Amino acid sequence: MPKDKRHALILRLKDLSNDDVALVGGKNASLGEMYNTLSGKGVVVPDAFVVTAHAYNMFVSGTGLSEMIAKELKNLDTHDVVALARAGRRIRSAFMRKRMPKIIADEIVAAYDELSREYDMTATDVAVRSSATAEDLPGASFAGEHETFLNVRGGSHVVASVQKAFASLFTDRAISYRVDKGFAHTDIALSVGVQKMVRSDIACSGVMFTLDTETGFPHTVQISGSWGLGEMVVQGKVTPDEFLVFKPSLFSGHDAILKRSVGAKKTKMIYGGARTEPTRVIPVPEDDRSELVLSDREVLELARAGVVIEEHYSKRAGKHMPMDMEWAKDGESGKLFIVQARPETVQSEKKGLTYTEYHLSPTKKKPIVEGIAVGTAITSGKVRKIANANRMDEFRDGEVLVATMTDPTYEPIMKKSAAIITEKGGRTSHAAIVARELGIPAVIGTGNARRVLGTGDMVTVDTSSGVVGRVYSGKITWKEKTYDFKKIPDLRTKLCLNVGDPEGAFRLGMLPHQGVGLAREEFIIASHIGIHPLALLHFNKLSNWKLKEEIEKRTVGFKDKKEFFIHTLAEGVARIGAGFWGKDVIVRFSDFKSNEYRALLGGDLFEPEEENPMIGWRGASRYVHPDYEKAFLLEVEAIRRVREDMGITNVHVMIPFCRTPEEGQAVLDILEKHDLMREPRKKNGLKIYVMCELPTNVIRANDFLDIFDGFSIGSNDLTQLTLGLDRDSTIVAGIGNENDEAVKVLVSQAIDVCHKRKKYIGFCGQAPSDYPEFLRFLVGEKIDAISLSPDTLLPMMKEAAKVEKGTKTKPQSAKMSSKRKKAAPKKKSQSGKMVSKGKTETRK
């Protein structure tokens, strides 16, 4: 190797670092950086040699290609897909007609022979990967723009593959991408990495990100994987398995996996049998499709490697540097390898100063297509089905692109589309990566989009959840609300969020919140479980074979049916806890009424028919009842796993609809008996709150606060039970609401007694989200925390700031008249404490 690397034609990984991007491109420089600095930290990189950009420039200038390239690309309109394809084809053909200079070819063969000897092989299998000198830079990834060749064997075949890689600098999508990103064609050169292959063809492979790719949420590692070689995942030809790992728990010995989901994985790429067919695609056996490609141990091992890489690159850059990596498992040795690493270039480049929320207008229509959501937006347009890249000239601006899958040849029309829908692929497929970079909503891996949708159909595409993408027939209106985070008021009152859906937790966690005042288990149970817990507990005793068949269908992979409930609930709660990491998340145990429980699969076998379930068998009375206690224990075990096994200790719990302190104590006894208790009996920091939603909670406030860590006021039930209104009745609905004076008196009393007892007092009911005057009342009462609907958080911040800055006394509506205060009689509570003046006080 020359003393000056700039004049080298070939370099080994041991010679490279991230300082060599101009010479070997971002991909190869990154491999050298990891190989030389992270090998002892759990990051294993297969060895390689690199054909430098100097070699590429020698090839282009020595063969006269430079002038031809400049002529073809002069004044080219890259939006004219026909002209673009013609120019790209001419340039690539010219590359392949030239002969590789002997000096370059000889050095490639010598380096290949040396690499083969290193692995004790005569002609080892290698991957030949392109690496442009502007590639993998923040703001421009160039991912997938150039060609890769797998399972290449023999020196002459490696030389030929290098030449093909050189030519791929001028694929249609690469030319178009450079123009879009503002790179001059003559300023970019191509280096080629020749890397020992990992035998993932007989194991698995995939991609990994050190953030959530849809929201930019930084506390997770996102891993996708499928059987066989990784090109199937990268190109979006399969729907892979997905795993989410929680970074803060990763190195503390906890089970840090937040999510495991099985992808379809119908096909895989393996080694071919001849040099004319180095790889081939075959079906995956049925049994393997339903099996996760990685064990929990392997998921955590990969995630730890990903975090080590992220920390190294962040330290080098002097700022947080999320990473996008490719990994492969060797089927012979069982080892896990990192085969590529580059900076993530979509979410990490966002400034985070604004946030737009989308809400689809209410509709009775059901989605006709569903898949993985990419982006968090809603749009509509006419469908254009494109069977292959040869039909791209049919595409019109603003249409919804529908394809089996996309590859880089589709990029010229992808950037003109209103939305993208594919039948195959996962979150890290080509379609997903490009959609994120372009800011276009996409629904990936639908399985049936081309069959259901027809060219010319008007559709509405909804990816607003960031998890499940839905496509509706016709044009449905939606609302957009953009929030500016530049000026966030500094408040004494903690403004938190009410959250039910774990799918939106990472997105909502990016808002300027102070935690979650109410996380509802009901949404997870209804939407993700859908089966009555007692039907799972008594599965083997069920006599209805149709019911058992449906339960089996919904609980695939779980022989122990109650484990399905615990596992699914724990994953949902954990995701909410992780999404709001660093702030408290108060999870309310299930508060279904008996009629709502009956709606769950199998519920009619275990639930009574009550005349008024709103004030019937719900909350604490259900948990301690012998007919339901074992079902409640499934919830208890799920919370225990989240806090103790997974290490998500910002999750705390709350008991709903607790009629008496004695009933509350019975619930606490169950929690203590089953290993979930607060300090000092168990030093894990758990807080246990009780909903303040019945007049008795206020009347006997001190008794409740003797055993609980605080109150969270629920205004819906408090209003119902104070005014005698049935919440389900529209006939009496107009009589009153939370703004009623009697309700405010009770709220004021609850706040006062909690302040005196130095206990937590929050508000999680709907009232402050609906009525700004009610929020102003609560702030004036100096409540500790108010939990709001996410869409009202920012506007209510402004309301709270006005009160805190300008109001030093309680608003008039919060006070009782002086006459009413004098008339309030004194009487003893059951605990022997005095209730007086509309307040509760301790007897002295």
Short mmCIF file of N, CA and C in Angstrom, two decimals, residues 45-173:
data_model
loop_
_atom_site.label_atom_id
_atom_site.label_comp_id
_atom_site.label_asym_id
_atom_site.label_seq_id
_atom_site.Cartn_x
_atom_site.Cartn_y
_atom_site.Cartn_z
N VAL A 45 -17.51 -7.58 12.74
CA VAL A 45 -17.62 -7.16 11.33
C VAL A 45 -16.78 -8.12 10.48
N PRO A 46 -17.36 -8.73 9.44
CA PRO A 46 -16.56 -9.59 8.55
C PRO A 46 -15.49 -8.77 7.83
N ASP A 47 -14.34 -9.37 7.60
CA ASP A 47 -13.24 -8.66 6.97
C ASP A 47 -13.56 -8.40 5.50
N ALA A 48 -12.82 -7.43 4.93
CA ALA A 48 -13.08 -7.03 3.54
C ALA A 48 -11.87 -6.30 3.00
N PHE A 49 -11.81 -6.16 1.68
CA PHE A 49 -10.91 -5.19 1.06
C PHE A 49 -11.76 -4.23 0.24
N VAL A 50 -11.17 -3.08 -0.10
CA VAL A 50 -11.92 -2.00 -0.74
C VAL A 50 -11.20 -1.52 -1.99
N VAL A 51 -11.95 -1.46 -3.08
CA VAL A 51 -11.46 -0.82 -4.31
C VAL A 51 -11.77 0.66 -4.17
N THR A 52 -10.76 1.50 -4.21
CA THR A 52 -10.91 2.91 -3.82
C THR A 52 -11.54 3.77 -4.91
N ALA A 53 -11.92 4.97 -4.51
CA ALA A 53 -12.43 5.97 -5.47
C ALA A 53 -11.33 6.37 -6.44
N HIS A 54 -10.08 6.29 -6.00
CA HIS A 54 -8.95 6.59 -6.89
C HIS A 54 -8.94 5.60 -8.06
N ALA A 55 -9.24 4.32 -7.76
CA ALA A 55 -9.30 3.32 -8.83
C ALA A 55 -10.45 3.62 -9.78
N TYR A 56 -11.59 4.03 -9.22
CA TYR A 56 -12.73 4.39 -10.07
C TYR A 56 -12.36 5.56 -11.00
N ASN A 57 -11.77 6.59 -10.44
CA ASN A 57 -11.41 7.76 -11.25
C ASN A 57 -10.40 7.40 -12.34
N MET A 58 -9.47 6.48 -12.01
CA MET A 58 -8.50 6.02 -13.01
C MET A 58 -9.24 5.30 -14.15
N PHE A 59 -10.23 4.49 -13.79
CA PHE A 59 -11.00 3.74 -14.79
C PHE A 59 -11.77 4.72 -15.69
N VAL A 60 -12.45 5.68 -15.10
CA VAL A 60 -13.29 6.60 -15.89
C VAL A 60 -12.46 7.51 -16.77
N SER A 61 -11.39 8.07 -16.21
CA SER A 61 -10.58 9.00 -17.00
C SER A 61 -9.76 8.26 -18.06
N GLY A 62 -9.29 7.06 -17.73
CA GLY A 62 -8.45 6.31 -18.66
C GLY A 62 -9.20 5.71 -19.82
N THR A 63 -10.50 5.60 -19.70
CA THR A 63 -11.30 4.99 -20.77
C THR A 63 -12.11 6.02 -21.57
N GLY A 64 -11.98 7.29 -21.22
CA GLY A 64 -12.70 8.32 -21.94
C GLY A 64 -14.17 8.44 -21.58
N LEU A 65 -14.57 7.83 -20.49
CA LEU A 65 -15.98 7.86 -20.10
C LEU A 65 -16.42 9.22 -19.57
N SER A 66 -15.50 10.01 -19.04
CA SER A 66 -15.86 11.28 -18.40
C SER A 66 -16.61 12.20 -19.36
N GLU A 67 -16.08 12.32 -20.60
CA GLU A 67 -16.70 13.23 -21.56
C GLU A 67 -18.08 12.71 -21.98
N MET A 68 -18.18 11.39 -22.13
CA MET A 68 -19.46 10.80 -22.55
C MET A 68 -20.53 11.01 -21.48
N ILE A 69 -20.15 10.84 -20.21
CA ILE A 69 -21.09 11.02 -19.10
C ILE A 69 -21.58 12.47 -19.06
N ALA A 70 -20.66 13.41 -19.15
CA ALA A 70 -21.03 14.83 -19.11
C ALA A 70 -22.00 15.17 -20.23
N LYS A 71 -21.78 14.63 -21.42
CA LYS A 71 -22.64 14.92 -22.57
C LYS A 71 -24.05 14.37 -22.35
N GLU A 72 -24.15 13.15 -21.85
CA GLU A 72 -25.45 12.51 -21.65
C GLU A 72 -26.29 13.22 -20.58
N LEU A 73 -25.62 13.74 -19.55
CA LEU A 73 -26.36 14.30 -18.43
C LEU A 73 -26.58 15.81 -18.52
N LYS A 74 -26.00 16.43 -19.53
CA LYS A 74 -26.16 17.88 -19.68
C LYS A 74 -27.62 18.21 -19.97
N ASN A 75 -28.18 19.08 -19.14
CA ASN A 75 -29.57 19.56 -19.30
C ASN A 75 -30.62 18.47 -19.18
N LEU A 76 -30.28 17.33 -18.57
CA LEU A 76 -31.25 16.24 -18.42
C LEU A 76 -32.31 16.62 -17.38
N ASP A 77 -33.58 16.45 -17.75
CA ASP A 77 -34.69 16.66 -16.82
C ASP A 77 -35.00 15.31 -16.16
N THR A 78 -34.63 15.16 -14.89
CA THR A 78 -34.79 13.86 -14.22
C THR A 78 -36.25 13.54 -13.93
N HIS A 79 -37.16 14.50 -14.08
CA HIS A 79 -38.58 14.21 -13.92
C HIS A 79 -39.18 13.57 -15.18
N ASP A 80 -38.46 13.65 -16.26
CA ASP A 80 -38.86 12.97 -17.51
C ASP A 80 -38.31 11.56 -17.43
N VAL A 81 -39.14 10.63 -16.96
CA VAL A 81 -38.64 9.29 -16.66
C VAL A 81 -38.15 8.57 -17.91
N VAL A 82 -38.70 8.87 -19.06
CA VAL A 82 -38.26 8.22 -20.31
C VAL A 82 -36.86 8.69 -20.68
N ALA A 83 -36.64 10.01 -20.63
CA ALA A 83 -35.32 10.56 -20.95
C ALA A 83 -34.29 10.11 -19.92
N LEU A 84 -34.69 10.06 -18.66
CA LEU A 84 -33.79 9.61 -17.60
C LEU A 84 -33.35 8.17 -17.84
N ALA A 85 -34.31 7.30 -18.17
CA ALA A 85 -33.99 5.89 -18.41
C ALA A 85 -33.05 5.73 -19.61
N ARG A 86 -33.28 6.55 -20.65
CA ARG A 86 -32.46 6.45 -21.86
C ARG A 86 -31.00 6.85 -21.56
N ALA A 87 -30.85 7.95 -20.82
CA ALA A 87 -29.49 8.42 -20.51
C ALA A 87 -28.76 7.44 -19.59
N GLY A 88 -29.45 6.94 -18.58
CA GLY A 88 -28.82 6.01 -17.65
C GLY A 88 -28.39 4.73 -18.35
N ARG A 89 -29.24 4.22 -19.24
CA ARG A 89 -28.93 2.98 -19.95
C ARG A 89 -27.70 3.15 -20.85
N ARG A 90 -27.59 4.28 -21.52
CA ARG A 90 -26.44 4.52 -22.40
C ARG A 90 -25.14 4.59 -21.60
N ILE A 91 -25.19 5.27 -20.46
CA ILE A 91 -23.96 5.40 -19.65
C ILE A 91 -23.54 4.04 -19.10
N ARG A 92 -24.46 3.27 -18.57
CA ARG A 92 -24.11 1.97 -18.00
C ARG A 92 -23.58 1.02 -19.08
N SER A 93 -24.19 1.07 -20.25
CA SER A 93 -23.71 0.23 -21.34
C SER A 93 -22.28 0.60 -21.74
N ALA A 94 -22.01 1.90 -21.74
CA ALA A 94 -20.65 2.36 -22.08
C ALA A 94 -19.65 1.85 -21.05
N PHE A 95 -20.01 1.86 -19.76
CA PHE A 95 -19.14 1.33 -18.70
C PHE A 95 -18.78 -0.13 -18.97
N MET A 96 -19.78 -0.93 -19.34
CA MET A 96 -19.55 -2.37 -19.46
C MET A 96 -18.82 -2.73 -20.75
N ARG A 97 -18.77 -1.81 -21.72
CA ARG A 97 -18.02 -2.09 -22.96
C ARG A 97 -16.52 -1.87 -22.78
N LYS A 98 -16.16 -1.12 -21.73
CA LYS A 98 -14.75 -0.83 -21.49
C LYS A 98 -14.07 -2.01 -20.81
N ARG A 99 -12.75 -2.05 -20.92
CA ARG A 99 -11.96 -3.10 -20.28
C ARG A 99 -11.33 -2.54 -19.00
N MET A 100 -11.44 -3.28 -17.91
CA MET A 100 -10.84 -2.85 -16.64
C MET A 100 -9.32 -2.77 -16.82
N PRO A 101 -8.72 -1.63 -16.49
CA PRO A 101 -7.25 -1.53 -16.60
C PRO A 101 -6.56 -2.66 -15.85
N LYS A 102 -5.50 -3.23 -16.45
CA LYS A 102 -4.84 -4.41 -15.89
C LYS A 102 -4.31 -4.15 -14.49
N ILE A 103 -3.80 -2.97 -14.23
CA ILE A 103 -3.22 -2.68 -12.92
C ILE A 103 -4.28 -2.78 -11.81
N ILE A 104 -5.50 -2.34 -12.14
CA ILE A 104 -6.59 -2.43 -11.16
C ILE A 104 -7.05 -3.88 -11.02
N ALA A 105 -7.24 -4.55 -12.15
CA ALA A 105 -7.71 -5.94 -12.12
C ALA A 105 -6.74 -6.83 -11.35
N ASP A 106 -5.44 -6.64 -11.57
CA ASP A 106 -4.45 -7.48 -10.89
C ASP A 106 -4.49 -7.27 -9.38
N GLU A 107 -4.65 -6.04 -8.96
CA GLU A 107 -4.69 -5.77 -7.51
C GLU A 107 -5.97 -6.33 -6.87
N ILE A 108 -7.09 -6.27 -7.59
CA ILE A 108 -8.34 -6.85 -7.08
C ILE A 108 -8.17 -8.35 -6.87
N VAL A 109 -7.61 -9.04 -7.87
CA VAL A 109 -7.44 -10.49 -7.77
C VAL A 109 -6.50 -10.84 -6.63
N ALA A 110 -5.41 -10.10 -6.48
CA ALA A 110 -4.45 -10.38 -5.39
C ALA A 110 -5.11 -10.18 -4.03
N ALA A 111 -5.90 -9.12 -3.88
CA ALA A 111 -6.57 -8.86 -2.60
C ALA A 111 -7.61 -9.93 -2.31
N TYR A 112 -8.30 -10.39 -3.37
CA TYR A 112 -9.31 -11.44 -3.19
C TYR A 112 -8.65 -12.75 -2.75
N ASP A 113 -7.52 -13.10 -3.36
CA ASP A 113 -6.82 -14.32 -2.98
C ASP A 113 -6.36 -14.24 -1.52
N GLU A 114 -5.90 -13.06 -1.10
CA GLU A 114 -5.47 -12.88 0.29
C GLU A 114 -6.64 -13.04 1.26
N LEU A 115 -7.80 -12.49 0.91
CA LEU A 115 -8.99 -12.62 1.75
C LEU A 115 -9.43 -14.09 1.83
N SER A 116 -9.33 -14.80 0.72
CA SER A 116 -9.72 -16.22 0.71
C SER A 116 -8.83 -17.02 1.64
N ARG A 117 -7.52 -16.75 1.60
CA ARG A 117 -6.59 -17.47 2.48
C ARG A 117 -6.89 -17.19 3.94
N GLU A 118 -7.30 -15.95 4.24
CA GLU A 118 -7.63 -15.59 5.63
C GLU A 118 -8.74 -16.49 6.17
N TYR A 119 -9.65 -16.89 5.30
CA TYR A 119 -10.77 -17.74 5.72
C TYR A 119 -10.56 -19.20 5.31
N ASP A 120 -9.29 -19.54 5.01
CA ASP A 120 -8.92 -20.92 4.70
C ASP A 120 -9.74 -21.48 3.54
N MET A 121 -9.89 -20.67 2.52
CA MET A 121 -10.65 -21.11 1.34
C MET A 121 -9.86 -20.76 0.08
N THR A 122 -10.08 -21.55 -0.96
CA THR A 122 -9.42 -21.28 -2.25
C THR A 122 -10.09 -20.10 -2.95
N ALA A 123 -11.43 -20.11 -2.96
CA ALA A 123 -12.20 -19.02 -3.58
C ALA A 123 -13.40 -18.75 -2.69
N THR A 124 -13.22 -17.85 -1.76
CA THR A 124 -14.28 -17.61 -0.77
C THR A 124 -15.45 -16.86 -1.39
N ASP A 125 -16.59 -16.95 -0.72
CA ASP A 125 -17.80 -16.23 -1.16
C ASP A 125 -17.77 -14.81 -0.61
N VAL A 126 -18.00 -13.84 -1.47
CA VAL A 126 -17.94 -12.44 -1.05
C VAL A 126 -19.16 -11.68 -1.55
N ALA A 127 -19.42 -10.58 -0.87
CA ALA A 127 -20.42 -9.61 -1.32
C ALA A 127 -19.68 -8.43 -1.90
N VAL A 128 -20.09 -7.98 -3.07
CA VAL A 128 -19.47 -6.83 -3.73
C VAL A 128 -20.47 -5.68 -3.63
N ARG A 129 -20.12 -4.68 -2.80
CA ARG A 129 -21.07 -3.61 -2.49
C ARG A 129 -20.52 -2.24 -2.90
N SER A 130 -21.38 -1.44 -3.52
CA SER A 130 -21.01 -0.08 -3.93
C SER A 130 -21.01 0.85 -2.74
N SER A 131 -20.12 1.85 -2.79
CA SER A 131 -20.04 2.83 -1.71
C SER A 131 -19.61 4.17 -2.31
N ALA A 132 -20.56 5.07 -2.53
CA ALA A 132 -20.27 6.36 -3.16
C ALA A 132 -19.60 7.29 -2.15
N THR A 133 -18.80 8.21 -2.66
CA THR A 133 -18.04 9.09 -1.77
C THR A 133 -18.89 10.15 -1.10
N ALA A 134 -20.15 10.29 -1.49
CA ALA A 134 -21.06 11.19 -0.77
C ALA A 134 -22.09 10.39 -0.01
N GLU A 135 -21.88 9.08 0.11
CA GLU A 135 -22.89 8.19 0.67
C GLU A 135 -22.84 8.18 2.19
N ASP A 136 -24.00 7.91 2.78
CA ASP A 136 -24.12 7.75 4.24
C ASP A 136 -23.73 9.00 4.99
N LEU A 137 -23.93 10.15 4.35
CA LEU A 137 -23.71 11.42 5.03
C LEU A 137 -25.02 11.88 5.65
N PRO A 138 -24.98 12.61 6.78
CA PRO A 138 -26.21 13.16 7.32
C PRO A 138 -26.93 13.99 6.27
N GLY A 139 -28.19 13.68 6.04
CA GLY A 139 -28.97 14.41 5.07
C GLY A 139 -29.03 13.76 3.71
N ALA A 140 -28.17 12.75 3.48
CA ALA A 140 -28.20 12.04 2.19
C ALA A 140 -27.63 10.65 2.39
N SER A 141 -28.49 9.66 2.37
CA SER A 141 -28.03 8.29 2.64
C SER A 141 -27.57 7.56 1.38
N PHE A 142 -28.17 7.87 0.22
CA PHE A 142 -27.92 7.15 -1.03
C PHE A 142 -28.22 5.65 -0.88
N ALA A 143 -28.97 5.28 0.18
CA ALA A 143 -29.24 3.86 0.44
C ALA A 143 -30.00 3.24 -0.73
N GLY A 144 -29.47 2.13 -1.26
CA GLY A 144 -30.16 1.40 -2.32
C GLY A 144 -30.02 2.00 -3.70
N GLU A 145 -29.25 3.08 -3.83
CA GLU A 145 -29.15 3.72 -5.14
C GLU A 145 -28.22 2.95 -6.08
N HIS A 146 -27.26 2.23 -5.49
CA HIS A 146 -26.26 1.54 -6.31
C HIS A 146 -26.35 0.04 -6.10
N GLU A 147 -25.63 -0.73 -6.92
CA GLU A 147 -25.83 -2.17 -6.95
C GLU A 147 -24.96 -2.93 -5.95
N THR A 148 -25.49 -4.09 -5.54
CA THR A 148 -24.79 -5.04 -4.70
C THR A 148 -24.86 -6.41 -5.38
N PHE A 149 -23.77 -7.17 -5.28
CA PHE A 149 -23.71 -8.50 -5.88
C PHE A 149 -23.28 -9.50 -4.81
N LEU A 150 -24.07 -10.56 -4.66
CA LEU A 150 -23.87 -11.50 -3.56
C LEU A 150 -23.35 -12.85 -4.05
N ASN A 151 -22.66 -13.54 -3.15
CA ASN A 151 -22.12 -14.87 -3.42
C ASN A 151 -21.28 -14.89 -4.69
N VAL A 152 -20.37 -13.93 -4.77
CA VAL A 152 -19.44 -13.87 -5.90
C VAL A 152 -18.20 -14.68 -5.53
N ARG A 153 -17.74 -15.55 -6.44
CA ARG A 153 -16.58 -16.41 -6.17
C ARG A 153 -15.62 -16.37 -7.36
N GLY A 154 -14.33 -16.32 -7.07
CA GLY A 154 -13.31 -16.32 -8.12
C GLY A 154 -12.88 -14.92 -8.49
N GLY A 155 -11.55 -14.74 -8.69
CA GLY A 155 -11.00 -13.42 -8.94
C GLY A 155 -11.57 -12.72 -10.14
N SER A 156 -11.74 -13.43 -11.27
CA SER A 156 -12.26 -12.79 -12.49
C SER A 156 -13.70 -12.34 -12.29
N HIS A 157 -14.46 -13.13 -11.54
CA HIS A 157 -15.86 -12.75 -11.30
C HIS A 157 -15.95 -11.54 -10.36
N VAL A 158 -15.03 -11.44 -9.43
CA VAL A 158 -15.00 -10.26 -8.55
C VAL A 158 -14.68 -9.02 -9.37
N VAL A 159 -13.70 -9.12 -10.29
CA VAL A 159 -13.36 -7.98 -11.15
C VAL A 159 -14.57 -7.54 -11.96
N ALA A 160 -15.29 -8.49 -12.54
CA ALA A 160 -16.47 -8.16 -13.35
C ALA A 160 -17.55 -7.50 -12.49
N SER A 161 -17.72 -7.97 -11.27
CA SER A 161 -18.74 -7.39 -10.38
C SER A 161 -18.36 -5.99 -9.96
N VAL A 162 -17.05 -5.74 -9.76
CA VAL A 162 -16.59 -4.39 -9.43
C VAL A 162 -16.93 -3.44 -10.57
N GLN A 163 -16.72 -3.89 -11.80
CA GLN A 163 -17.02 -3.04 -12.95
C GLN A 163 -18.52 -2.73 -13.03
N LYS A 164 -19.35 -3.73 -12.76
CA LYS A 164 -20.80 -3.51 -12.73
C LYS A 164 -21.17 -2.51 -11.63
N ALA A 165 -20.48 -2.62 -10.51
CA ALA A 165 -20.74 -1.68 -9.42
C ALA A 165 -20.36 -0.26 -9.82
N PHE A 166 -19.20 -0.11 -10.51
CA PHE A 166 -18.82 1.21 -11.02
C PHE A 166 -19.95 1.78 -11.88
N ALA A 167 -20.49 0.96 -12.78
CA ALA A 167 -21.55 1.41 -13.69
C ALA A 167 -22.80 1.82 -12.93
N SER A 168 -23.04 1.21 -11.76
CA SER A 168 -24.28 1.49 -11.02
C SER A 168 -24.29 2.88 -10.40
N LEU A 169 -23.17 3.59 -10.50
CA LEU A 169 -23.21 4.99 -10.07
C LEU A 169 -24.19 5.78 -10.95
N PHE A 170 -24.56 5.20 -12.09
CA PHE A 170 -25.44 5.89 -13.02
C PHE A 170 -26.72 5.10 -13.28
N THR A 171 -27.22 4.45 -12.25
CA THR A 171 -28.58 3.93 -12.34
C THR A 171 -29.53 5.13 -12.40
N ASP A 172 -30.72 4.91 -12.94
CA ASP A 172 -31.68 6.00 -13.07
C ASP A 172 -31.93 6.66 -11.72
N ARG A 173 -32.15 5.82 -10.68
CA ARG A 173 -32.49 6.38 -9.36
C ARG A 173 -31.31 7.14 -8.76
#
